[in-house]
Amino acid sequence: QVDRSEVIKSNLNPVFAKIFTVDYYFEEVQKLRFEVYDSHGQAGVGTHDDDFLGGMECTVGQIVAQKRVTKPLFLKYGKFAGKSTITVSTEPALGDLFSKSDPFLEIYRIDDDRSEQLVYRTEVVKNNLSPIWEPFKVSLNSLCSCEEKRKLRCVVWDYDSRGKHDFIGEFYTTFEEMQKAMGENKVQWDCMNPKYKIKKRNYKNSGVVVLLDLKIHRVYSFLDYIMGGCQIHFTVAIDFTASNGDPRNSCSLHYINPYQPNEYLKALVAVGEICQDYDSDKKFSALGFGARIPPKYEVSHDFAINFNPDNDECEGIQGVVESYQSCLPKIQLYGPTNVAPIISKVARVAADEERTKEASQYFILLILTDGVVTDMADTREAIVRASYLPMSIIIVGVGNADFTDMQILDGDDGVLRSPKGEPVLRDIVQFVPFREFKNVSGAA
């Protein structure tokens, strides 16, 4: 029993107000039986005392096709119940007769233990028998564990707001098969309902699912590059401006303490020791800025701390440390704090590397500074230019100065832009205030 009507008292020609809601499936024969009773019990409550006045059988399809069906009532064993008839009329409930479905598609990966993992669920396309779902991105790892022949089960559902979605059909495929949709081709699958396949002799499918296009976007990881032979070229740039204090004074950030390295050396070793593993020749460029240098004691913003203008490279991190210590007594700390010249200098080398199209070198510039950058506009411009090249910049703030400007260069609080408003192509700057990491491991 699906439902029953209200009881209409003392009436030989009742018109029932009650509407029965029945799911209509065009592709199925849905038999219905209507039975009429004379009630002796309380209104609306069926009792065994009720007299059976007759029944009628028909299909939902008949009612839908004729919109209104009038049939004689039969008693048991095919006897007419006098001249009594019953009339059943139909109207579609919200929507047209061939009820349009609200389809969505789910893709499942079938794992080795036969379990299924949902990979992607499309949006619902309302009231549409030929939906076009939005393009979507999914990683090859989650789609098929990067195995092109792994089976995928795709299921199409008719959405129901109460969560009881109706199964429309399914098909199986692989990523290998999907790839045929690259270029101008299309791939299509019959969407099958196994139940109908058994029941119906001429059943072809419950629709066709078409893959219109597929693109593979390869994203290379850091490991892909390193294992492919890419070298990291490491450059360190040290701030020799007067605000650091006289190196002979123990309060100076550049003070060389025989018992313990200063912050400049600590930061240099922490970052440099990581990078040196990825550089086969273990030679590092070491530059200084903001000092007057011999022989003429003119201010320079990009000098080699080994004082060899033709080759600014030192042997290993130890070589950089030694060059730093021997350079300090020879120079005069000065200013201003201009870092754009050094960024541009490394960028020129990176640009030459990029022209080879080899992707065999990546450039990391470590800038160690004690304070506020003076040439902020030029620095922003230089970083935006460098963001198009194979290079990254690490800035370590040494000492206790106000590093607000450095946070701007980092770009974590918003996209860094050049003075003209051009955004960086990618975020290539990482700023670290050394004081926050003084007492933790180098990895931090």
PDB file of N, CA and C in Angstrom, residues 26 30 57 62 79 91 110 124 168 170 182 187 209 214 233 266 273 298 311 319 346 353 376 381 422:
ATOM      1  N   PHE A  26       9.542   6.400 -17.166  1.00  0.00           N
ATOM      2  CA  PHE A  26       9.078   6.156 -18.527  1.00  0.00           C
ATOM      3  C   PHE A  26       9.482   4.763 -18.995  1.00  0.00           C
ATOM      4  N   GLN A  30       4.941   0.245 -14.645  1.00  0.00           N
ATOM      5  CA  GLN A  30       4.649   0.407 -13.211  1.00  0.00           C
ATOM      6  C   GLN A  30       3.172   0.106 -12.976  1.00  0.00           C
ATOM      7  N   GLU A  57      -7.153  -2.170 -11.847  1.00  0.00           N
ATOM      8  CA  GLU A  57      -5.707  -2.179 -12.088  1.00  0.00           C
ATOM      9  C   GLU A  57      -5.386  -1.479 -13.399  1.00  0.00           C
ATOM     10  N   GLN A  62      -0.363   4.175 -18.590  1.00  0.00           N
ATOM     11  CA  GLN A  62      -1.709   4.381 -19.156  1.00  0.00           C
ATOM     12  C   GLN A  62      -2.297   5.704 -18.673  1.00  0.00           C
ATOM     13  N   LYS A  79     -15.555 -10.235 -11.225  1.00  0.00           N
ATOM     14  CA  LYS A  79     -16.965  -9.848 -11.304  1.00  0.00           C
ATOM     15  C   LYS A  79     -17.070  -8.343 -11.295  1.00  0.00           C
ATOM     16  N   GLU A  91      -1.433  14.569 -13.072  1.00  0.00           N
ATOM     17  CA  GLU A  91      -0.753  15.818 -13.433  1.00  0.00           C
ATOM     18  C   GLU A  91       0.698  15.654 -13.003  1.00  0.00           C
ATOM     19  N   ILE A 110      39.534   2.631  -8.299  1.00  0.00           N
ATOM     20  CA  ILE A 110      39.440   1.304  -7.700  1.00  0.00           C
ATOM     21  C   ILE A 110      40.839   0.876  -7.265  1.00  0.00           C
ATOM     22  N   VAL A 124      25.816  19.711  -9.850  1.00  0.00           N
ATOM     23  CA  VAL A 124      24.531  19.223 -10.366  1.00  0.00           C
ATOM     24  C   VAL A 124      24.067  20.179 -11.457  1.00  0.00           C
ATOM     25  N   ILE A 168      21.333   6.576 -12.246  1.00  0.00           N
ATOM     26  CA  ILE A 168      21.014   6.587 -13.680  1.00  0.00           C
ATOM     27  C   ILE A 168      21.808   5.502 -14.398  1.00  0.00           C
ATOM     28  N   GLU A 170      26.211   3.699 -14.990  1.00  0.00           N
ATOM     29  CA  GLU A 170      27.641   3.740 -14.679  1.00  0.00           C
ATOM     30  C   GLU A 170      28.436   3.204 -15.859  1.00  0.00           C
ATOM     31  N   MET A 182      42.530  13.840 -26.081  1.00  0.00           N
ATOM     32  CA  MET A 182      43.450  14.965 -26.298  1.00  0.00           C
ATOM     33  C   MET A 182      43.393  15.367 -27.760  1.00  0.00           C
ATOM     34  N   VAL A 187      35.986  11.106 -26.538  1.00  0.00           N
ATOM     35  CA  VAL A 187      35.831   9.710 -26.107  1.00  0.00           C
ATOM     36  C   VAL A 187      34.441   9.601 -25.507  1.00  0.00           C
ATOM     37  N   VAL A 209      27.981   9.196 -21.989  1.00  0.00           N
ATOM     38  CA  VAL A 209      28.820  10.235 -21.380  1.00  0.00           C
ATOM     39  C   VAL A 209      29.996  10.497 -22.322  1.00  0.00           C
ATOM     40  N   LEU A 214      40.773  16.721 -22.796  1.00  0.00           N
ATOM     41  CA  LEU A 214      41.632  16.382 -21.665  1.00  0.00           C
ATOM     42  C   LEU A 214      43.003  16.988 -21.911  1.00  0.00           C
ATOM     43  N   HIS A 233      73.162  27.438  -7.527  1.00  0.00           N
ATOM     44  CA  HIS A 233      74.273  28.388  -7.412  1.00  0.00           C
ATOM     45  C   HIS A 233      73.955  29.354  -6.271  1.00  0.00           C
ATOM     46  N   LYS A 266      76.468  33.049  11.794  1.00  0.00           N
ATOM     47  CA  LYS A 266      75.495  31.994  12.127  1.00  0.00           C
ATOM     48  C   LYS A 266      74.466  31.824  11.002  1.00  0.00           C
ATOM     49  N   GLU A 273      75.062  25.838   4.500  1.00  0.00           N
ATOM     50  CA  GLU A 273      75.325  24.400   4.630  1.00  0.00           C
ATOM     51  C   GLU A 273      74.243  23.564   3.959  1.00  0.00           C
ATOM     52  N   GLU A 298      86.185  54.102  -2.267  1.00  0.00           N
ATOM     53  CA  GLU A 298      84.891  54.606  -2.755  1.00  0.00           C
ATOM     54  C   GLU A 298      83.806  53.624  -2.293  1.00  0.00           C
ATOM     55  N   ASN A 311      86.704  37.072 -10.161  1.00  0.00           N
ATOM     56  CA  ASN A 311      86.141  35.823  -9.648  1.00  0.00           C
ATOM     57  C   ASN A 311      85.760  36.003  -8.187  1.00  0.00           C
ATOM     58  N   GLY A 319      85.346  28.844   3.075  1.00  0.00           N
ATOM     59  CA  GLY A 319      86.035  29.867   2.281  1.00  0.00           C
ATOM     60  C   GLY A 319      85.349  31.222   2.401  1.00  0.00           C
ATOM     61  N   VAL A 346      73.036  39.360  -9.649  1.00  0.00           N
ATOM     62  CA  VAL A 346      72.742  37.911  -9.708  1.00  0.00           C
ATOM     63  C   VAL A 346      71.722  37.636 -10.809  1.00  0.00           C
ATOM     64  N   GLU A 353      71.811  32.247 -17.890  1.00  0.00           N
ATOM     65  CA  GLU A 353      71.550  30.813 -17.719  1.00  0.00           C
ATOM     66  C   GLU A 353      70.233  30.438 -18.387  1.00  0.00           C
ATOM     67  N   MET A 376      64.363  51.313  -1.563  1.00  0.00           N
ATOM     68  CA  MET A 376      63.181  50.433  -1.576  1.00  0.00           C
ATOM     69  C   MET A 376      62.528  50.343  -2.963  1.00  0.00           C
ATOM     70  N   GLU A 381      61.517  46.978  -7.813  1.00  0.00           N
ATOM     71  CA  GLU A 381      61.623  46.822  -9.273  1.00  0.00           C
ATOM     72  C   GLU A 381      62.524  45.627  -9.612  1.00  0.00           C
ATOM     73  N   GLU A 422      53.403  46.795 -11.219  1.00  0.00           N
ATOM     74  CA  GLU A 422      53.460  45.468 -11.837  1.00  0.00           C
ATOM     75  C   GLU A 422      53.708  44.412 -10.750  1.00  0.00           C
TER      76      GLU A 422
END
